[in-house]
PDB file of C-alpha atoms in Angstrom:
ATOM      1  CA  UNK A   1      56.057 -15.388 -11.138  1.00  0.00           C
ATOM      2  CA  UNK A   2      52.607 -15.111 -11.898  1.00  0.00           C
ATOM      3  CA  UNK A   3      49.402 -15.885 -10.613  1.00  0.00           C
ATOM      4  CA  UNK A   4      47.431 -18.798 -11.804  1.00  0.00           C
ATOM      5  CA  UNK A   5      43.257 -18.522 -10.863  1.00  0.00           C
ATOM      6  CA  UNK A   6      41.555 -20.439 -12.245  1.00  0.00           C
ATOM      7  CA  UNK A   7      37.219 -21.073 -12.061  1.00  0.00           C
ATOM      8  CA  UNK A   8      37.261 -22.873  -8.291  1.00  0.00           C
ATOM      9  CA  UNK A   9      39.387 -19.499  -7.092  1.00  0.00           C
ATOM     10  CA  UNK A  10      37.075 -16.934  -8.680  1.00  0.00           C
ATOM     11  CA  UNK A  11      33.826 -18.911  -7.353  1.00  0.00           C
ATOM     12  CA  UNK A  12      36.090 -18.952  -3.832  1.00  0.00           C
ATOM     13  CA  UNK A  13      36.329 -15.327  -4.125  1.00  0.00           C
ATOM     14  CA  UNK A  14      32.659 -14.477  -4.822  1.00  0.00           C
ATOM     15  CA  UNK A  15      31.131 -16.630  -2.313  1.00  0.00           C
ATOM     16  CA  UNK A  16      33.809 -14.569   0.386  1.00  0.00           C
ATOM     17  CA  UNK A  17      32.786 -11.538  -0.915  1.00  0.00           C
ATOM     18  CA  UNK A  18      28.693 -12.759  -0.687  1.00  0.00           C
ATOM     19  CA  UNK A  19      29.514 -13.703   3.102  1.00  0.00           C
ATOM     20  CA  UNK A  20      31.242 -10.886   3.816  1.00  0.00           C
ATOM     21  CA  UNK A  21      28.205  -8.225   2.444  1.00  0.00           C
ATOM     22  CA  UNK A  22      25.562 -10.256   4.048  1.00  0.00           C
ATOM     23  CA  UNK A  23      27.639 -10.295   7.117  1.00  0.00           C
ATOM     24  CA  UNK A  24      27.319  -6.483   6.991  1.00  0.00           C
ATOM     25  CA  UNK A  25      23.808  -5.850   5.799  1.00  0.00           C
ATOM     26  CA  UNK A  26      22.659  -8.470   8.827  1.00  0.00           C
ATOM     27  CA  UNK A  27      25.178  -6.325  11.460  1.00  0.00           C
ATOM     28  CA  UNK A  28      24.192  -2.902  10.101  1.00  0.00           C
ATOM     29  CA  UNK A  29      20.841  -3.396  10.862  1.00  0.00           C
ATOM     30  CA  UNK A  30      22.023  -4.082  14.796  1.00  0.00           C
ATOM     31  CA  UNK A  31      24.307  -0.771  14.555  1.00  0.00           C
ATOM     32  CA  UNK A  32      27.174  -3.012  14.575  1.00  0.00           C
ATOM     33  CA  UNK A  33      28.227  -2.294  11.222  1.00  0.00           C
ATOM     34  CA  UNK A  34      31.100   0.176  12.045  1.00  0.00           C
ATOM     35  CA  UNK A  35      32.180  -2.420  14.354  1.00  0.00           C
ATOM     36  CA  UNK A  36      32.201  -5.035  11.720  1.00  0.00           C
ATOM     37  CA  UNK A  37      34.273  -2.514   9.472  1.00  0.00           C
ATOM     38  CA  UNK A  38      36.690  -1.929  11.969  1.00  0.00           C
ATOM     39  CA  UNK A  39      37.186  -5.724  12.413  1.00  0.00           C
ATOM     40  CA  UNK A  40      37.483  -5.931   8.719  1.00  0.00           C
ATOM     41  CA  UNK A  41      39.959  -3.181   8.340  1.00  0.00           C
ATOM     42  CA  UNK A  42      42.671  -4.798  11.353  1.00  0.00           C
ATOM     43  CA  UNK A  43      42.160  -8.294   9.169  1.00  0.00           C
ATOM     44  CA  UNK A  44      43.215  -6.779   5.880  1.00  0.00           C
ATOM     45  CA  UNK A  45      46.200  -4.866   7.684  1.00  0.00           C
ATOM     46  CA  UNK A  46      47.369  -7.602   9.500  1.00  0.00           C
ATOM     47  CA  UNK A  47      47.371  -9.701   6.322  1.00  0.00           C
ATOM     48  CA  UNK A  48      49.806  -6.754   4.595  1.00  0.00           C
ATOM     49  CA  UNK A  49      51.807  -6.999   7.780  1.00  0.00           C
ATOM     50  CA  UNK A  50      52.922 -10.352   8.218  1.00  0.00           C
ATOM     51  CA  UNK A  51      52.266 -11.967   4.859  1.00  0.00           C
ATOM     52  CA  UNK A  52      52.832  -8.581   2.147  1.00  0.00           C
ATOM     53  CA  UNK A  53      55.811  -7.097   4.423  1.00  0.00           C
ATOM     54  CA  UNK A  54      56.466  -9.565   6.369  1.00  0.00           C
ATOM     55  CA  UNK A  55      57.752  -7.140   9.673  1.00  0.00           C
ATOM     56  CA  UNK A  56      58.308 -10.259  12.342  1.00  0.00           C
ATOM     57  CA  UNK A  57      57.826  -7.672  15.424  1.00  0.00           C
ATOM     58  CA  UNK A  58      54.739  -6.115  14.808  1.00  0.00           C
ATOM     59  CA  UNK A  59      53.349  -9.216  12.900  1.00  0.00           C
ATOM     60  CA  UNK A  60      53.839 -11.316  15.495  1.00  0.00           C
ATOM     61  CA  UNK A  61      51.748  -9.010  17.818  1.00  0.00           C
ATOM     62  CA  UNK A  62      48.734  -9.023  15.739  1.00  0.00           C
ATOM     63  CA  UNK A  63      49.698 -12.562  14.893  1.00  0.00           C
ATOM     64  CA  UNK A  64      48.624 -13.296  18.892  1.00  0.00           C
ATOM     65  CA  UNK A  65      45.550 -10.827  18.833  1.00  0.00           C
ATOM     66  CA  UNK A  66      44.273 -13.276  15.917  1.00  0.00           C
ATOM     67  CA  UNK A  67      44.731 -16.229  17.653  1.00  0.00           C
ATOM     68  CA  UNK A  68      42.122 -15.127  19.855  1.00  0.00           C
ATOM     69  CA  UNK A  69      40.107 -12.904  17.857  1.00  0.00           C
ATOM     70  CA  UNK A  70      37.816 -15.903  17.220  1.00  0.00           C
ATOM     71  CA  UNK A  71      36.570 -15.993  20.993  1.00  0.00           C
ATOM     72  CA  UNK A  72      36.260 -12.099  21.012  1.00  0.00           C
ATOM     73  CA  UNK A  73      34.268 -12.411  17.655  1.00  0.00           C
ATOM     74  CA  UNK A  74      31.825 -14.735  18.990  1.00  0.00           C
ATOM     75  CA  UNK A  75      31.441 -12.746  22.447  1.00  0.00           C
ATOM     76  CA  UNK A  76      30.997  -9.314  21.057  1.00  0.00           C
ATOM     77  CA  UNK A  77      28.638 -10.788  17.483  1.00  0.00           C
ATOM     78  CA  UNK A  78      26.736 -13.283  19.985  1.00  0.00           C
ATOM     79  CA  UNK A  79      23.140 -12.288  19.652  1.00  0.00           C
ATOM     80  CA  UNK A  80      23.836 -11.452  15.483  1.00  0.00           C
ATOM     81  CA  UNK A  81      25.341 -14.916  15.508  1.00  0.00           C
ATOM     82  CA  UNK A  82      22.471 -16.583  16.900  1.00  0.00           C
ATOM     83  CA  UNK A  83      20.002 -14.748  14.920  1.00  0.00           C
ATOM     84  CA  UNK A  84      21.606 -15.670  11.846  1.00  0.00           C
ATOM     85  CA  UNK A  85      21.924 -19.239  12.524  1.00  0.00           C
ATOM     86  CA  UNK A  86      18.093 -18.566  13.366  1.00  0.00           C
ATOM     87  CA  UNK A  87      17.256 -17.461  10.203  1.00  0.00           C
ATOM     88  CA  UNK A  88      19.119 -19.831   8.395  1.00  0.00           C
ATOM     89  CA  UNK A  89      17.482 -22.937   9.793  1.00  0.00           C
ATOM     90  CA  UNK A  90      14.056 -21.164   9.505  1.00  0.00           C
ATOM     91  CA  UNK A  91      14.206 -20.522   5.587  1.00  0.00           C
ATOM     92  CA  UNK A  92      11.498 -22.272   3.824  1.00  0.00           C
ATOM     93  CA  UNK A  93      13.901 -22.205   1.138  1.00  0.00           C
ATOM     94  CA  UNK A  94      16.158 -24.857   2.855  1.00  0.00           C
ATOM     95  CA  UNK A  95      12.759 -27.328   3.556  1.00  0.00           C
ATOM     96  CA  UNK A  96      11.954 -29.769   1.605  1.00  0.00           C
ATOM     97  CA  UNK A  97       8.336 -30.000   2.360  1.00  0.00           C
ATOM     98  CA  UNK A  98       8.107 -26.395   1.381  1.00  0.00           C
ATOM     99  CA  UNK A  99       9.659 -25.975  -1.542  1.00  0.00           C
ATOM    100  CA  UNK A 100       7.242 -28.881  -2.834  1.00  0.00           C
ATOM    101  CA  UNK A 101       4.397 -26.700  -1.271  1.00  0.00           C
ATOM    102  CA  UNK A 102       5.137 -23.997  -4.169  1.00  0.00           C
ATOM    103  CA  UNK A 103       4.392 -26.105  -7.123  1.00  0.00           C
ATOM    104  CA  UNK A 104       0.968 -27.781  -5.313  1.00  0.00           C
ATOM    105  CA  UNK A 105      -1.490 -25.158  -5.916  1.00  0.00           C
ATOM    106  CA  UNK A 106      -3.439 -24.427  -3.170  1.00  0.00           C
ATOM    107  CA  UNK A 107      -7.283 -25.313  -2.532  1.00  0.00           C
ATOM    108  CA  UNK A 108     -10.364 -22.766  -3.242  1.00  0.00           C
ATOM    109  CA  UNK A 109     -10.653 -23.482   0.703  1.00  0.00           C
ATOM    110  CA  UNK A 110      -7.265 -22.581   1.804  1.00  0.00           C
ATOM    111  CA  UNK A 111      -7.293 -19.384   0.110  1.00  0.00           C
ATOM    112  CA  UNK A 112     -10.821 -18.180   1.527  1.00  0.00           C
ATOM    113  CA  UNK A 113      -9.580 -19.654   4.913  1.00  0.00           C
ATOM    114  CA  UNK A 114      -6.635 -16.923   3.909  1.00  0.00           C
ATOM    115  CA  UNK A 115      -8.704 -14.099   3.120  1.00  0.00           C
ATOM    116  CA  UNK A 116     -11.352 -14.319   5.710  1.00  0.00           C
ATOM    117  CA  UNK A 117      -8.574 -14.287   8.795  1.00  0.00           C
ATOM    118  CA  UNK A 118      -6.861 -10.783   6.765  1.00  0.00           C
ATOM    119  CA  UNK A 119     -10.577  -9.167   6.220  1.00  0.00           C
ATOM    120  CA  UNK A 120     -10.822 -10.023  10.592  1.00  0.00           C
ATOM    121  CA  UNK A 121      -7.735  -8.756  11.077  1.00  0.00           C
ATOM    122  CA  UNK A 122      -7.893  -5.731   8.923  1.00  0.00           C
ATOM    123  CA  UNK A 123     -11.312  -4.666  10.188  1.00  0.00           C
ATOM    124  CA  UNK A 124      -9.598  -4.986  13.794  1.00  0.00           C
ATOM    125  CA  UNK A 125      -6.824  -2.714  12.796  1.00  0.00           C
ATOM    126  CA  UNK A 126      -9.429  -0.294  11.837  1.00  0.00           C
ATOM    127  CA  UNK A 127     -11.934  -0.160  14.767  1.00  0.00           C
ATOM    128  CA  UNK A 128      -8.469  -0.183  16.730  1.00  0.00           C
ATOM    129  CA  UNK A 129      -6.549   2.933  15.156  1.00  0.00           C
ATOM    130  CA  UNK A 130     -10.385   4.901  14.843  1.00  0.00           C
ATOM    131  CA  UNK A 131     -10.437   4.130  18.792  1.00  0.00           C
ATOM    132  CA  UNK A 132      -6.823   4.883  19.638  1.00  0.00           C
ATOM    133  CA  UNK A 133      -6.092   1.683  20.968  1.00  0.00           C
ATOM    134  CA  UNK A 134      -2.544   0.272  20.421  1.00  0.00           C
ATOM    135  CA  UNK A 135      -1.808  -3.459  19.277  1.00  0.00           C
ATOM    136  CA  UNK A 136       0.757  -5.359  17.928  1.00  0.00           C
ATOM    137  CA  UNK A 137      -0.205  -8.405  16.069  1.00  0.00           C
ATOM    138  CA  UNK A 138       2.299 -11.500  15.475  1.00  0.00           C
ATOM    139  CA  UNK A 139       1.652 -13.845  12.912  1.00  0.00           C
ATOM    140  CA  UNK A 140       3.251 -16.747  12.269  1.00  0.00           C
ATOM    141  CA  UNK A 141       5.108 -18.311   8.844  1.00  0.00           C
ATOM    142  CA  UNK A 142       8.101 -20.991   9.031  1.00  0.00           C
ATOM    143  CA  UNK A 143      10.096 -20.132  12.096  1.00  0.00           C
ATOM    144  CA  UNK A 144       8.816 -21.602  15.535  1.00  0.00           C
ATOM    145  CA  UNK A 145       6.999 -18.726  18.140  1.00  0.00           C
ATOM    146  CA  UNK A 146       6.533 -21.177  20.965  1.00  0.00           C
ATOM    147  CA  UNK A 147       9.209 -19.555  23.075  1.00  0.00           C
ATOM    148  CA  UNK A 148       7.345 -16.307  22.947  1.00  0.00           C
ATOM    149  CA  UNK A 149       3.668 -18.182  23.238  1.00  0.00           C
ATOM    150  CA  UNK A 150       4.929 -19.270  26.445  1.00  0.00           C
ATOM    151  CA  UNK A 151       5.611 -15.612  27.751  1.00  0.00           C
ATOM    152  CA  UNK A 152       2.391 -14.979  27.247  1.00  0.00           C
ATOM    153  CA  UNK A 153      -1.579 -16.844  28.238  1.00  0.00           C
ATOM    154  CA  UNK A 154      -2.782 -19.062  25.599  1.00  0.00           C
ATOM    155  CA  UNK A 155      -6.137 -18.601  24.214  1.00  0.00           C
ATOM    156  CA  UNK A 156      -6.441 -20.886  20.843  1.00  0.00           C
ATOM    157  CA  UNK A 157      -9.734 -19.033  19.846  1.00  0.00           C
ATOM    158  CA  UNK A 158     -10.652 -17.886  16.029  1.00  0.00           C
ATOM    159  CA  UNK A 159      -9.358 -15.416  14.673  1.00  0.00           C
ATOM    160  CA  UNK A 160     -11.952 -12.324  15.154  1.00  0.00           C
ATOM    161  CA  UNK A 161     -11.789  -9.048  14.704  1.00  0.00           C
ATOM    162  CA  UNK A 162     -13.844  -8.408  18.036  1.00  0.00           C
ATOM    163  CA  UNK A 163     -11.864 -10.467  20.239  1.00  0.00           C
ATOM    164  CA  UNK A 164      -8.527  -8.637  18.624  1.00  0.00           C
ATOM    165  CA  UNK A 165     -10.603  -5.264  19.454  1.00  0.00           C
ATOM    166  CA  UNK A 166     -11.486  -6.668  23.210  1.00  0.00           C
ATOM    167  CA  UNK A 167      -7.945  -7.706  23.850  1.00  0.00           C
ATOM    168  CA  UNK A 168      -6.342  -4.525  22.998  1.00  0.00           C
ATOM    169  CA  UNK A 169      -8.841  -2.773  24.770  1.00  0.00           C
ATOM    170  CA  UNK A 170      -6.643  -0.288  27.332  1.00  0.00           C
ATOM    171  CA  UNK A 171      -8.408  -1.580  30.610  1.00  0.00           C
ATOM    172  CA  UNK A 172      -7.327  -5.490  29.499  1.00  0.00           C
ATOM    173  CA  UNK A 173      -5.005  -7.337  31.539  1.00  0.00           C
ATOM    174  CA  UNK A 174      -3.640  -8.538  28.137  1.00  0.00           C
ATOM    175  CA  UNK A 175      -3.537  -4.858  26.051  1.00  0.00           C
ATOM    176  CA  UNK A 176       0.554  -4.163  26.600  1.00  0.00           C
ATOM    177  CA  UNK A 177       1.472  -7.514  25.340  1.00  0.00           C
ATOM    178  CA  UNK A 178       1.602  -9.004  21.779  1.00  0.00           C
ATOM    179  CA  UNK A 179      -0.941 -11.248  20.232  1.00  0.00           C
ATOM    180  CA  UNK A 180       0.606 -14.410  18.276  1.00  0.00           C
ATOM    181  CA  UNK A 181      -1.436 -15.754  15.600  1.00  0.00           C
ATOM    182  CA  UNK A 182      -1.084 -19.680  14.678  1.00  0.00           C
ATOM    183  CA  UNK A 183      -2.544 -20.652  11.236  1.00  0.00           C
ATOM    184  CA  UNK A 184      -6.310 -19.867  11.575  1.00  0.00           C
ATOM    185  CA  UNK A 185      -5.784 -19.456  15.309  1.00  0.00           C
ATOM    186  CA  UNK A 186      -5.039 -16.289  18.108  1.00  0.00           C
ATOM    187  CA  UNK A 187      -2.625 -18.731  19.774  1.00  0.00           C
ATOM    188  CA  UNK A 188      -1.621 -16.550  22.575  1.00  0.00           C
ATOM    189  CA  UNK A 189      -1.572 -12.773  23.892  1.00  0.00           C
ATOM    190  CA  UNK A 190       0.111 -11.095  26.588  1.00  0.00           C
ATOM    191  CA  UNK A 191       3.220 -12.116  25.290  1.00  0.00           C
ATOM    192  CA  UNK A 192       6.424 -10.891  25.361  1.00  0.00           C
ATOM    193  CA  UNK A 193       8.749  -9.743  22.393  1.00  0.00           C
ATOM    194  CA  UNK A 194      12.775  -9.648  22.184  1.00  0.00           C
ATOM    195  CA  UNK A 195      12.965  -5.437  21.960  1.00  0.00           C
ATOM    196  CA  UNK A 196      15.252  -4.176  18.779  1.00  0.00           C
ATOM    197  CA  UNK A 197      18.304  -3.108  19.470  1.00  0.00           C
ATOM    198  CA  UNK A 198      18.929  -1.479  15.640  1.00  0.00           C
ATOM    199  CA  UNK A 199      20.339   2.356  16.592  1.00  0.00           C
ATOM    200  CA  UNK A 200      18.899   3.680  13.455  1.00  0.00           C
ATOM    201  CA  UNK A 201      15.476   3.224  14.394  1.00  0.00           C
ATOM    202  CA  UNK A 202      13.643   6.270  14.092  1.00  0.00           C
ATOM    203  CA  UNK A 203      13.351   7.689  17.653  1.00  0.00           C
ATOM    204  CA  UNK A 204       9.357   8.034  16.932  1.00  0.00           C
ATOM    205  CA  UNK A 205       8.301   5.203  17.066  1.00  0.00           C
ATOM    206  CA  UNK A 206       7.673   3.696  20.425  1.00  0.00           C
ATOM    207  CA  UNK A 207       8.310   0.109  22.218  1.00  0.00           C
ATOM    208  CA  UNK A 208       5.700  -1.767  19.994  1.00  0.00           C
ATOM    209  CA  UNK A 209       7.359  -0.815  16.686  1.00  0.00           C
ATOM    210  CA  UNK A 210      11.216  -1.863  18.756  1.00  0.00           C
ATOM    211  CA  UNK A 211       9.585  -5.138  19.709  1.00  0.00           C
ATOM    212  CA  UNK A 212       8.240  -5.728  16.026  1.00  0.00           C
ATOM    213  CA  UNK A 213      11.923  -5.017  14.663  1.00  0.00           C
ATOM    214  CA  UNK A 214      13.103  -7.349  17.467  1.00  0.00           C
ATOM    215  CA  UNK A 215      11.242 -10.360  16.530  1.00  0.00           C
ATOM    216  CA  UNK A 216      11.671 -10.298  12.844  1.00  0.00           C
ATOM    217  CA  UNK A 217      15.190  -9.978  13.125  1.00  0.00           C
ATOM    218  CA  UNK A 218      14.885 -13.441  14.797  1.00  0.00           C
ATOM    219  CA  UNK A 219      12.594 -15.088  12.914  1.00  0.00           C
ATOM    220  CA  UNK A 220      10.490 -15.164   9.818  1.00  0.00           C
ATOM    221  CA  UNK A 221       7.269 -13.817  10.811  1.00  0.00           C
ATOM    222  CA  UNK A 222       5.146 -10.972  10.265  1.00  0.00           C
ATOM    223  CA  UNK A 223       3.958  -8.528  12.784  1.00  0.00           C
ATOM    224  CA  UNK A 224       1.432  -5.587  12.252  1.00  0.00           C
ATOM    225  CA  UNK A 225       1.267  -2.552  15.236  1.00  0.00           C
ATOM    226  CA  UNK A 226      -1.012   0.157  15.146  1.00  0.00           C
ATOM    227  CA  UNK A 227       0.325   2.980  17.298  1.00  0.00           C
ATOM    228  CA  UNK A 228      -1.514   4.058  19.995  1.00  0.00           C
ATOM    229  CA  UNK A 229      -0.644   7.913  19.748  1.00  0.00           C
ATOM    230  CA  UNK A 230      -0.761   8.124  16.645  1.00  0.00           C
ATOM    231  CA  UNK A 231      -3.370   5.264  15.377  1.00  0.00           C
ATOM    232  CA  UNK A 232      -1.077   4.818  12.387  1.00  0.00           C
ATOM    233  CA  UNK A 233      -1.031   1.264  11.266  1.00  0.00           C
ATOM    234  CA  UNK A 234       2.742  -0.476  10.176  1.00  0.00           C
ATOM    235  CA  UNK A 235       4.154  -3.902   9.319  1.00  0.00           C
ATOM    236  CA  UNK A 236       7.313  -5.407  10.136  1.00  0.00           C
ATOM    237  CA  UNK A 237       8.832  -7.968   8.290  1.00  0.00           C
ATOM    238  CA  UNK A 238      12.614  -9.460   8.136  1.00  0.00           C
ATOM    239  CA  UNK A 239      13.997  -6.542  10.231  1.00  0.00           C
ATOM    240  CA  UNK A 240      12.491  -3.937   8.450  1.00  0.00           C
ATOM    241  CA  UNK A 241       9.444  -1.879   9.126  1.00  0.00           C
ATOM    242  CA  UNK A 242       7.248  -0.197   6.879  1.00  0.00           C
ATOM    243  CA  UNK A 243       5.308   2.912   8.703  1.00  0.00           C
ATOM    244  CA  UNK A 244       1.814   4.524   8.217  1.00  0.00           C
ATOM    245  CA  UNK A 245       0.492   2.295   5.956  1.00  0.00           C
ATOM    246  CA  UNK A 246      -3.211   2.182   4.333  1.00  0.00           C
ATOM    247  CA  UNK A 247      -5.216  -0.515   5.082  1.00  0.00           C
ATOM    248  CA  UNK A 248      -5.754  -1.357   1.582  1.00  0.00           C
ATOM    249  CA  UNK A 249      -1.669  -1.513   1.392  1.00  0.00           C
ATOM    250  CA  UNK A 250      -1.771  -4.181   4.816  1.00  0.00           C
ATOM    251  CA  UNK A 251      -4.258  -6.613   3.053  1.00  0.00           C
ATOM    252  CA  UNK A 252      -2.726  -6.779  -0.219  1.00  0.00           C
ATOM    253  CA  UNK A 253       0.866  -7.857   1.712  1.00  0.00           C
ATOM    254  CA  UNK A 254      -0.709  -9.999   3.785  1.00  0.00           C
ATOM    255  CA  UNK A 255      -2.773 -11.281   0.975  1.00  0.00           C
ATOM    256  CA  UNK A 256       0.705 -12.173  -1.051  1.00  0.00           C
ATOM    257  CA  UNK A 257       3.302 -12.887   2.298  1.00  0.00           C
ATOM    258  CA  UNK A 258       0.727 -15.258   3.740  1.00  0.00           C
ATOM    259  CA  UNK A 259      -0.292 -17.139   0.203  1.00  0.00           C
ATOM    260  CA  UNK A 260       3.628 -17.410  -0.419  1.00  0.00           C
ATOM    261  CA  UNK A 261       3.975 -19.426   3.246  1.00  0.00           C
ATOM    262  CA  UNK A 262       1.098 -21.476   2.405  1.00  0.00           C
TER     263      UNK A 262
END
């Protein structure tokens, strides 16, 4: 007897196998990913066991362990769960609003409003890596920051590249903490970032570059640090991190990530 697949199976079998890899790309970048094989490998010989050979002894064991697999899933995956389901509800490709954004074209005003905050911020950067000063810059896109404005003391001043400087000073009550960036606002500083916990992380890089990892794996936005050892200036972005980066390099992403979100 044969089998009979048809288009609805093959389109069943793609979108499994979609799941599935993004499953793994999202838990390798935690370190979980030999985890998530593991998991994957007991599935596929449980399936030969009680459905391909059908031994009632042994299947019936890993029959039980599946039963509850579901709870151990969610309790060992819990903070790569919620992250995804993050993510997923922050996409500007799921908003309406936003996809409608992409076809208005945007005003001469909005665009020099655009480039005058990067030219701020990239002059900060500058005066701050020439100085030795560390910072780690948050700015926001889609996904809400208020939980991690609140960690922090709310300031709601322009963005300027001599208050950035001031604030990351090393004598400032505010300099070991991250600065969130609202629109054309420094919403807050002295806040507080979710730490990566990624294992492959180059051992390097310090807590600023962890916490940058740690945040965009949560959400959407994009975070510049300029190392205090080594005044090298990076930007994080979706749970990846690009390192020692020109400042020519910085504005022209920031130029194209931030006219994207607009």
């Amino acid at each position: 007897m044969g089998f009979n697949i048809g288009v609805k199976d093959i389109i069943d079998i793609l979108l499994v196998a979609i799941l599935l890899y993004q499953a793994y790309k999202l838990l390798k970048k935690t370190g979980a990913g030999n985890v998530f094989i593991g998991i994957l490998t007991f599935v596929i010989i449980w399936f030969l066991v009680s459905f391909v050979f059908k031994m009632e002894l042994l299947g019936g064991i890993m029959d039980r362990l599946m039963s509850v697999g579901a709870f151990g899933v969610v309790v060992l995956f819990q903070d790569e769960i919620k992250r995804f389901f993050s993510r997923l509800g922050s996409r500007q490709h799921w908003n309406f609003i936003n996809m409608v954004k992409r076809f208005v074209a945007k005003t001469e005003a909005e665009q020099k409003g655009h480039g005058a905050d990067i030219a701020q911020i990239i002059q900060a950067c500058k005066g701050l890596s020439k100085s030795g000063m560390g910072a780690l810059i948050v700015i926001k896109r889609n996904a809400d920051l208020n939980l991690y404005v609140q960690s922090g003391e709310v300031i709601d001043a322009n963005i300027n590249s001599r208050l950035i400087e001031n604030i990351f000073f090393k004598n400032s009550p505010l300099h070991d903490g991250a600065m969130i960036i609202y629109g054309h606002q420094i919403k807050a500083a002295g806040c507080i970032l979710p730490v990566s916990k990624n294992l492959s992380i180059p051992k390097h890089l310090g807590l600023r570059h962890r916490a940058a990892l740690g945040v965009t794996e949560a959400t959407d936005a994009i975070v510049v640090v300029v190392s205090e050892e080594t005044g090298n200036i990076s930007w994080a972005v979706n749970g990846e991190i690009s390192v020692d980066v020109k400042c020519e390099q910085l504005e022209h992403f920031l130029s194209v990530a931030l006219a994207d979100k607009a």
